[in-house]
Short mmCIF file of C-alpha atoms in Angstrom, two decimals:
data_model
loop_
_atom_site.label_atom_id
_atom_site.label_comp_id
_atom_site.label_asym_id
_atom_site.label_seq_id
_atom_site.Cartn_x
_atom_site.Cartn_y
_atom_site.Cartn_z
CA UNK A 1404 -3.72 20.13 -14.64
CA UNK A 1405 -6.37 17.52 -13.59
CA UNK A 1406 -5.70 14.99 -15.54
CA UNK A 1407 -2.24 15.33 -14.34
CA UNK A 1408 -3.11 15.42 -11.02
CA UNK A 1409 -5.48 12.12 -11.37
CA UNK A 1410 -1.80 10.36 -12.47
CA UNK A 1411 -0.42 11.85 -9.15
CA UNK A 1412 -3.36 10.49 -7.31
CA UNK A 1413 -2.53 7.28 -8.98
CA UNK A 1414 1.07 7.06 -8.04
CA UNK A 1415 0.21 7.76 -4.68
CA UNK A 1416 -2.33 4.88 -4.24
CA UNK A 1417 0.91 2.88 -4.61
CA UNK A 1418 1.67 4.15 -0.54
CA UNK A 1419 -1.49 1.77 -1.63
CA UNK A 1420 -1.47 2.74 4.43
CA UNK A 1421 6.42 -6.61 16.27
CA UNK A 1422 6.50 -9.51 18.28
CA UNK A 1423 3.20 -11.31 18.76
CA UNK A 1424 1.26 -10.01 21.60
CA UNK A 1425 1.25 -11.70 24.79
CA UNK A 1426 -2.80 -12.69 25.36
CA UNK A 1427 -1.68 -13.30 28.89
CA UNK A 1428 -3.47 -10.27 29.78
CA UNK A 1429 -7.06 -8.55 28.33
CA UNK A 1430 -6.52 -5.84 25.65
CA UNK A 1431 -7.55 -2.21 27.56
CA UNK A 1432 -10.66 -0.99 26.71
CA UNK A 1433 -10.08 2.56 27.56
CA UNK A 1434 -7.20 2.64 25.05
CA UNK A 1435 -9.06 0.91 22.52
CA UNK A 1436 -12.85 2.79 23.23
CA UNK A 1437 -12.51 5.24 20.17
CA UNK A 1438 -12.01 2.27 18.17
CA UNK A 1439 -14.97 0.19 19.80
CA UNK A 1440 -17.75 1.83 21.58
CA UNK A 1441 -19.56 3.38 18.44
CA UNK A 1442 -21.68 1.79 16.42
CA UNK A 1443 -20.40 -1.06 13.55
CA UNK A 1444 -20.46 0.90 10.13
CA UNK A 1445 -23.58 -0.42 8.16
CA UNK A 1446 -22.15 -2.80 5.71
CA UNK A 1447 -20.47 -4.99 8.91
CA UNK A 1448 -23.96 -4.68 10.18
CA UNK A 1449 -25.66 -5.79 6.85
CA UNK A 1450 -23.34 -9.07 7.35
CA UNK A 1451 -25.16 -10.33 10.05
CA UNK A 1452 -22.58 -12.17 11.60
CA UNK A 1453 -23.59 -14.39 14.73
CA UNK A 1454 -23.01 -12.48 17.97
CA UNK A 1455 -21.98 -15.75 19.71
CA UNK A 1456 -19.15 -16.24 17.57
CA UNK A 1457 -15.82 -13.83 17.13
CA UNK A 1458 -14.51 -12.86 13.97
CA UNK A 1459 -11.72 -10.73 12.15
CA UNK A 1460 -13.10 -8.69 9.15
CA UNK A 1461 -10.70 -7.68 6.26
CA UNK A 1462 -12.37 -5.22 3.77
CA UNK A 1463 -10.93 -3.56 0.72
CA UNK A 1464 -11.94 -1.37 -1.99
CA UNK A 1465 -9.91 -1.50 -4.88
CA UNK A 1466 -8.77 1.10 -7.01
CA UNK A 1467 -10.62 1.33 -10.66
CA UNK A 1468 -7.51 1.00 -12.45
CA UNK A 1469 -5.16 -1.76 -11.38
CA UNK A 1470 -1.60 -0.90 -9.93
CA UNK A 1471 0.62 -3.14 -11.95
CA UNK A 1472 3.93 -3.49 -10.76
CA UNK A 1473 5.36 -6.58 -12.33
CA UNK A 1474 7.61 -4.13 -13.98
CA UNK A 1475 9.20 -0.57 -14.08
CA UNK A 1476 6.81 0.15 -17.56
CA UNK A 1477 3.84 -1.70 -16.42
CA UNK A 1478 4.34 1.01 -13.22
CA UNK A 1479 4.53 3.76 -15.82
CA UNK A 1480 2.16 2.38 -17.39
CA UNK A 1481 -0.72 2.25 -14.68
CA UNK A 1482 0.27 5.97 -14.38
CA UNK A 1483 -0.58 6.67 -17.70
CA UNK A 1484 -3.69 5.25 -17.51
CA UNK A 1485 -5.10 7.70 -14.68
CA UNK A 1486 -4.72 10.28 -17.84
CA UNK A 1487 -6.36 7.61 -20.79
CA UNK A 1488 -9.03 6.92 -18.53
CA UNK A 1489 -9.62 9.38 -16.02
CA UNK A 1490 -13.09 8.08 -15.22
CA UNK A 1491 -12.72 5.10 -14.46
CA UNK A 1492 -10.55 6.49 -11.11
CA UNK A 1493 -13.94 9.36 -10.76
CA UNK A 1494 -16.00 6.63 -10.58
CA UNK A 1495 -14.39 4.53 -7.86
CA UNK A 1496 -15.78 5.33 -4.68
CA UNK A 1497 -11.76 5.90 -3.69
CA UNK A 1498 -9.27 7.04 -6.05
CA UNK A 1499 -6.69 5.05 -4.65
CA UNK A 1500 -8.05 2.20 -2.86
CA UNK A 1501 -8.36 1.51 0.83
CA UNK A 1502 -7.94 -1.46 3.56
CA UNK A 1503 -10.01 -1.94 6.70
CA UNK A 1504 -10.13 -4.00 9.32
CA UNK A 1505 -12.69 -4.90 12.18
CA UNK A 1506 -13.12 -7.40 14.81
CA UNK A 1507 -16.07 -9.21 16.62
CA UNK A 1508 -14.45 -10.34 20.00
CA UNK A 1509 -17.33 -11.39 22.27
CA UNK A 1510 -19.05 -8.36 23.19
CA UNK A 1511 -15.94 -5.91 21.68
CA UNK A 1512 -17.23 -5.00 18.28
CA UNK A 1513 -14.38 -2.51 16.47
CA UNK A 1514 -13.22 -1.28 13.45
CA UNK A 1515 -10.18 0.79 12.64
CA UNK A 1516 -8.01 1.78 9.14
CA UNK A 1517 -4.79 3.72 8.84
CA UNK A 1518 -4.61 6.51 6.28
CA UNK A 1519 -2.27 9.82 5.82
CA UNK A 1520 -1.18 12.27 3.31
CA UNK A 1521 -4.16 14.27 3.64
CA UNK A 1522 -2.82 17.91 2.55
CA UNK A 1523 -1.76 16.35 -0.75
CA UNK A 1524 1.95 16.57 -0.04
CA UNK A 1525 2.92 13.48 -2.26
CA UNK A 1526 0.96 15.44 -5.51
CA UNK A 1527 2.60 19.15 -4.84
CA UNK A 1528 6.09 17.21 -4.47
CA UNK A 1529 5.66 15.21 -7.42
CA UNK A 1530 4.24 18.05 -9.28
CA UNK A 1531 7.05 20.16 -8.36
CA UNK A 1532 9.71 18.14 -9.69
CA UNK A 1533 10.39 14.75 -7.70
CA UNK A 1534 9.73 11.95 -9.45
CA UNK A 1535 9.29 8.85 -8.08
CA UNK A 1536 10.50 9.82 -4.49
CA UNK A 1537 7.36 10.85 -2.88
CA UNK A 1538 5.92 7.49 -3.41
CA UNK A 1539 8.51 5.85 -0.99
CA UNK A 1540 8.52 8.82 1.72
CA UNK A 1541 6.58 9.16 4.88
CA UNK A 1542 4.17 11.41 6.09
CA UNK A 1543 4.17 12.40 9.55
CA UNK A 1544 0.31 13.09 9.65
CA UNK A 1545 -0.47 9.61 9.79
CA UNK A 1546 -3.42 8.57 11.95
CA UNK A 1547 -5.46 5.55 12.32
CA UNK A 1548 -9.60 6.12 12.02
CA UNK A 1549 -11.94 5.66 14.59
CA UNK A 1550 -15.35 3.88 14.59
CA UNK A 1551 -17.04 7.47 14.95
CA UNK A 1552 -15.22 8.55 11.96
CA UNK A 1553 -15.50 5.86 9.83
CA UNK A 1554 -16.12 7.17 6.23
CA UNK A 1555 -19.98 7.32 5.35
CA UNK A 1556 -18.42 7.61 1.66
CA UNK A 1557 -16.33 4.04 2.25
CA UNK A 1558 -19.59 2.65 4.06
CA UNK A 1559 -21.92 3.23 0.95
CA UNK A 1560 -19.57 1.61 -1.29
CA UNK A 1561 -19.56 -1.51 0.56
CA UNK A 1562 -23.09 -1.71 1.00
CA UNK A 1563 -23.58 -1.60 -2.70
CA UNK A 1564 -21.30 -4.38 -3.13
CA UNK A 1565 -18.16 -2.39 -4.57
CA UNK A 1566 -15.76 -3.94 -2.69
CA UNK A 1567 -14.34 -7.30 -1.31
CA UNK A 1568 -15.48 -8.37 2.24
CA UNK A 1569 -13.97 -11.06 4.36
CA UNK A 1570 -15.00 -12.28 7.83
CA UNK A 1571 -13.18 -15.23 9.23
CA UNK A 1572 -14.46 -17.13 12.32
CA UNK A 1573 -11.83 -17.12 15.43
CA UNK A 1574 -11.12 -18.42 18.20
CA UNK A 1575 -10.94 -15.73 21.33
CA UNK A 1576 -6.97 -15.84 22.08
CA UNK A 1577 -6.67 -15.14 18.57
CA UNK A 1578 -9.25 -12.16 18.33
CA UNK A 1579 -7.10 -11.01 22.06
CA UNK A 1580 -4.15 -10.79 19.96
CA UNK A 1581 -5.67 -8.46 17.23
CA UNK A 1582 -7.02 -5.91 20.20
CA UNK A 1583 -3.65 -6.09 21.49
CA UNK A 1584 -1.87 -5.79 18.86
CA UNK A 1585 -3.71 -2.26 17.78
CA UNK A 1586 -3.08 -0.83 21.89
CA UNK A 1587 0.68 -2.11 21.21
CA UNK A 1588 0.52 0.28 18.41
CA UNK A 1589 -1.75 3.10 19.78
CA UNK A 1590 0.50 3.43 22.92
CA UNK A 1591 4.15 2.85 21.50
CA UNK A 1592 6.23 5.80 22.86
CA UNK A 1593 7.42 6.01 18.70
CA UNK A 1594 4.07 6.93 18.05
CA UNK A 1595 3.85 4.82 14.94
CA UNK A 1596 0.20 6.24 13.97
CA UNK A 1597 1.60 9.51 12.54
CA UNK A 1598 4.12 7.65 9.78
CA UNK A 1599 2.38 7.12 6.88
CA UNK A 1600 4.34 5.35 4.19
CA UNK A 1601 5.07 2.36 1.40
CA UNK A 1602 8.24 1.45 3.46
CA UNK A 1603 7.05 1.90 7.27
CA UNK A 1604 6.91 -1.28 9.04
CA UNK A 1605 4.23 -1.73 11.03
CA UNK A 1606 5.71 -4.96 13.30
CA UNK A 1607 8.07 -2.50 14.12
CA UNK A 1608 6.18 0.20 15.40
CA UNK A 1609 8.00 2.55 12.55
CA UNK A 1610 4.42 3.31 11.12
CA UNK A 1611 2.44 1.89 8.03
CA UNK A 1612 0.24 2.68 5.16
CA UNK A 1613 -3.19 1.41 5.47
CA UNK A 1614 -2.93 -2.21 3.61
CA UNK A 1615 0.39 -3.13 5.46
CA UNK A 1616 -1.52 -2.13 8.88
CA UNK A 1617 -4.15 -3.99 8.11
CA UNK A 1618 -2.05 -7.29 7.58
CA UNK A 1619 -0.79 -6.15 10.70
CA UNK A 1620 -3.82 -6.19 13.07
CA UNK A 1621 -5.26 -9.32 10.96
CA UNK A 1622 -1.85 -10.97 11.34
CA UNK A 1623 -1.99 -10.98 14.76
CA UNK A 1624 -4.89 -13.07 14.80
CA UNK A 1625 -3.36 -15.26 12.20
CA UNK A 1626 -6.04 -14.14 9.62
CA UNK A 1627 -4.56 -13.86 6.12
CA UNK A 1628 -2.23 -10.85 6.94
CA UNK A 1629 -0.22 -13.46 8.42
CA UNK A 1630 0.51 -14.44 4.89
CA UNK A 1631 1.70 -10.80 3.80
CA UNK A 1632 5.48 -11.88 2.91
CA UNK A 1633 3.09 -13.24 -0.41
CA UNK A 1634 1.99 -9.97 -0.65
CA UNK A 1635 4.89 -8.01 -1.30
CA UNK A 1636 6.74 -7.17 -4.57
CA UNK A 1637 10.56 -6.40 -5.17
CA UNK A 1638 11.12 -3.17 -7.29
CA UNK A 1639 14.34 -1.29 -9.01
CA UNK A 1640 14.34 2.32 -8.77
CA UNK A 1641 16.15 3.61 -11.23
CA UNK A 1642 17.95 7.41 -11.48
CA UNK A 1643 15.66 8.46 -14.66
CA UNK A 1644 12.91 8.09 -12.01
CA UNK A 1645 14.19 10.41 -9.63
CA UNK A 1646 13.96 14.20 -9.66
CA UNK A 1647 15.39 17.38 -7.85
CA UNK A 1648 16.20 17.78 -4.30
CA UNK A 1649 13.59 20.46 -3.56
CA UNK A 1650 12.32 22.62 -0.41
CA UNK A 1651 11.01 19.74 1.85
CA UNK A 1652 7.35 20.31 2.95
CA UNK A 1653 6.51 20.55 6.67
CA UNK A 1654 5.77 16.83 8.00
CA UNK A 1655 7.46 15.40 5.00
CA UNK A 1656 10.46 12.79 5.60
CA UNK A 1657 11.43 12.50 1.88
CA UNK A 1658 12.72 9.02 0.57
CA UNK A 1659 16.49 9.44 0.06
CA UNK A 1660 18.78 6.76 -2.39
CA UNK A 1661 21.80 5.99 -0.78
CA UNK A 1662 24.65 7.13 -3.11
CA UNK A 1663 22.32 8.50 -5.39
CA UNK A 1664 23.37 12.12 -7.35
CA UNK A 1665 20.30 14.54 -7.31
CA UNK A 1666 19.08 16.41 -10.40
CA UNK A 1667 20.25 20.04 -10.78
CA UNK A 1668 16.79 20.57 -12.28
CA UNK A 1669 12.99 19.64 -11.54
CA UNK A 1670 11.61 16.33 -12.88
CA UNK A 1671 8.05 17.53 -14.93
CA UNK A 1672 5.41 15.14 -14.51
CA UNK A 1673 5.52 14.88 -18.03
CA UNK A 1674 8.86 13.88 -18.91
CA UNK A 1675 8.62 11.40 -15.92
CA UNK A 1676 5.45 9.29 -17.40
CA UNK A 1677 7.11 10.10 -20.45
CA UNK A 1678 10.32 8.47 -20.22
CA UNK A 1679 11.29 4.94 -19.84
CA UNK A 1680 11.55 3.19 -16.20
CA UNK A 1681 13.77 0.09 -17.39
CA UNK A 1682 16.16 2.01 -18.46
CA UNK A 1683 19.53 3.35 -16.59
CA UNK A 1684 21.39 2.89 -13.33
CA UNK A 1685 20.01 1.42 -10.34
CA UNK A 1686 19.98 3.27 -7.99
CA UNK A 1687 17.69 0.71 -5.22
CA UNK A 1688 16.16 -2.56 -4.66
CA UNK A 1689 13.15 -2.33 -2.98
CA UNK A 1690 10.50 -4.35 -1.08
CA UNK A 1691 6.71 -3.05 -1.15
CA UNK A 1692 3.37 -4.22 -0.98
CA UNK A 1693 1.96 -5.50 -3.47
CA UNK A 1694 -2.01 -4.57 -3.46
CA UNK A 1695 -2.75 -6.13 -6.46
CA UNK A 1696 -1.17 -9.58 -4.79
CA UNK A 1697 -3.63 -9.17 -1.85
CA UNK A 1698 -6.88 -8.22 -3.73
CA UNK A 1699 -5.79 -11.75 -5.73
CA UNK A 1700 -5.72 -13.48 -2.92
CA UNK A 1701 -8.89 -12.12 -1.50
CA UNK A 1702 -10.92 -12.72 -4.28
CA UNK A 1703 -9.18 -16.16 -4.52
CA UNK A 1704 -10.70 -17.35 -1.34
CA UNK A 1705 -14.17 -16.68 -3.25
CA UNK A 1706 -13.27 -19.46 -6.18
CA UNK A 1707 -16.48 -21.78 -5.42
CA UNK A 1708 -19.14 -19.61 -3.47
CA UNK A 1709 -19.27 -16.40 -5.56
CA UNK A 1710 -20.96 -16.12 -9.10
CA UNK A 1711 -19.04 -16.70 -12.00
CA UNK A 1712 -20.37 -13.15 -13.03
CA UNK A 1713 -19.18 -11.12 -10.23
CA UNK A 1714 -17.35 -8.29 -10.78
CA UNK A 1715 -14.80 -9.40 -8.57
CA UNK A 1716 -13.51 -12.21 -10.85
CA UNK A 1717 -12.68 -10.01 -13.52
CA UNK A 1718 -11.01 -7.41 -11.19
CA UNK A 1719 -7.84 -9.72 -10.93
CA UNK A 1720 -4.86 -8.15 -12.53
CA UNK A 1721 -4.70 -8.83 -16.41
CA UNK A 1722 -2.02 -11.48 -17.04
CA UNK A 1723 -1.61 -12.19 -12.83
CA UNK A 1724 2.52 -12.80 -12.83
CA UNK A 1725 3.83 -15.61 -10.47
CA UNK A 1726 3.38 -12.93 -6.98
CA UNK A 1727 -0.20 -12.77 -7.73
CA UNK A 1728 -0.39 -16.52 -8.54
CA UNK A 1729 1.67 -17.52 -5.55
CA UNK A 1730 -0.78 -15.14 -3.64
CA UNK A 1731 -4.09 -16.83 -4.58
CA UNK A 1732 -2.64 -20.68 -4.46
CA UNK A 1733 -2.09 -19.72 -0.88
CA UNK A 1734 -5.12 -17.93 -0.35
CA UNK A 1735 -7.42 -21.40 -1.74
CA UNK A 1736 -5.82 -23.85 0.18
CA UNK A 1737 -6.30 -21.32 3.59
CA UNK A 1738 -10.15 -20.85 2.80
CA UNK A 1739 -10.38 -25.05 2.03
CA UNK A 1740 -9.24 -25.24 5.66
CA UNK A 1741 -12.88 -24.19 6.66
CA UNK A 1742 -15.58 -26.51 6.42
CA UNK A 1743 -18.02 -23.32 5.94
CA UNK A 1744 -17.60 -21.02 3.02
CA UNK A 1745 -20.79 -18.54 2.37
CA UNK A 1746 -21.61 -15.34 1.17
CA UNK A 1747 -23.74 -12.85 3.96
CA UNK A 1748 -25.78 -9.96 1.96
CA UNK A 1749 -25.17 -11.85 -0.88
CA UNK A 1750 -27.19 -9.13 -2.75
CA UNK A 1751 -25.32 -6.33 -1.07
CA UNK A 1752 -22.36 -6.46 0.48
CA UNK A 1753 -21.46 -9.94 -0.38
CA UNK A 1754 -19.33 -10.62 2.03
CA UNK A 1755 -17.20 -13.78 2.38
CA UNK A 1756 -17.83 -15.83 5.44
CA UNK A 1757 -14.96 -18.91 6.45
CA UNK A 1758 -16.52 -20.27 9.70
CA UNK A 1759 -15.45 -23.57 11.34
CA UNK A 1760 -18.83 -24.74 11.83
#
């Protein structure tokens, strides 16, 4: 059963986590002060960044194994894999991958993430006969972390270079817009926080998973999120993907194809990786983020300061596919708009720094 549930874990990494705000008025710090008034994890402290200058920091950790969805059996596929190579997804410092974001705006220094699906809802619901379905719900136990809570377990891994750090330089009505942006979505009466899910939008306050909330927030500043229409992928879901209509579980808003005739009996796990996604009736066209486009496009912006040998280059999806290539082509020609292009902690971190002098 563990080496099944390491595929679950895997198909749930796929969840991967409005109108501009007006900067007329300041961002409020009391709404934003679990967000701010700790202390800057280590690794953003490890960056050194100047304190005179304001910045927008995108971090990610990739997962080990790359989610490929160019197609429905490169999906099964990277599903498969999580059973092949089960260590490779021990090893990571998270199974599934995770997207941060933090700000320097003057003396507001804040970081925040949104994550969800803590009880393992998405596993028991794909164990118990599914399919693909809980990938493309929402669960209602969303929440976004705090700076006090940040994860000591995330922290390390950055500090020991394991994942890809970005800080681009800002002006202030931009790094305004971020803050208010995040108290838009703290305070919306919809109370967006709690929805976490693939399809939530977060630019309409309907919720998020934690890399399309972080293009949010970054967006908002008009700091590579703003480019997240690159980022996304369009899928087919097909009926041999979809199992029995089972007992929701509490805080569960199950995915539900319009038209769609449920199975009388449960999908097993088995016969889902084991049977053919390309294969069948449509049943949905879909729109989802595309991690793998973002972490090439991240890594992209590094062509030219980082070491041919970093890990990093050879993280890139095997093959890339035109959204990945799209994705970095866009991602070089923002980062040649900066007449500055280092690397802070080079020996640590190694974070990415675009400044604009």
């Amino acid at each position: 059963m563990r080496l099944w549930r390491l595929a679950a874990l895997a198909l749930v990494a796929l969840v991967s986590c409005g109108e501009v705000p007006d900067v007329s008025r300041a961002a409020s710090d009391d709404v934003l002060a679990p967000y701010e008034k700790a202390a800057w994890p280590g690794y953003l402290t490890d960056i050194a960044l100047p304190r005179d200058r304001d910045y927008v920091i995108l971090s990610y950790l990739p997962p080990a194994v790359p989610l490929d969805l160019r197609t429905p059996e490169t999906m099964r596929a990277t599903l498969r894999a999580g059973l092949s190579d089960p260590a490779a997804l021990a090893e990571a410092k998270t199974k599934i991958g995770h997207t941060i974001v933090a700000w320097q705006c003057g003396a507001h220094q804040g970081v925040t993430s949104m994550t969800g699906e803590t009880r393992l809802q998405a596993t028991r619901m794909m164990l118990s006969g599914w399919g693909i379905v809980p990938l493309l719900s929402t669960f209602q136990d969303g929440h976004l972390y705090t700076e006090a809570g940040f994860s000591p377990r995330h922290d390390l891994a950055f500090r020991q270079g394991k994942g890809v750090v970005t800080a681009v330089e800002v002006d202030r009505a931009s790094c305004t817009r971020l803050r208010r942006a995040l108290e838009d979505f703290v305070t919306h009466p919809a109370q967006p926080a709690r929805n976490f899910g693939l399809l939530a939008d977060p630019r309409r306050f309907e919720g998020g998973g934690c890399l399309t909330f972080a293009w949010y927030l970054s967006g908002a500043a008009g700091v590579i999120g703003d480019m997240q229409h690159l980022f996304r992928r369009d899928i087919e879901v097909r009926a041999v993907q979809i199992g029995a209509w089972r007992p929701v579980p509490p805080g569960v808003v199950p995915w539900r194809p319009g038209g769609h005739v449920w199975r009388d009996t449960p999908l097993s796990l088995r016969a889902f990786l084991g049977t053919r996604w390309d294969r069948g009736p449509v049943v949905a066209r879909l729109s989802v983020p595309d991690g793998e486009a973002f972490l090439g496009a991240m890594i992209a912006l590094r062509d030219g300061v980082q070491e041919p040998q970093d890990w990093r280059a050879n993280r890139v999806l095997p093959g890339h596919g035109a959204v990945v290539e799209r994705a970095e082509v866009a991602a070089r020609r923002y980062a040649n708009g900066f007449p500055v292009r280092r690397l802070a902690d080079p020996d640590g971190v190694a974070a990415l720094v675009l400044e604009t002098h």
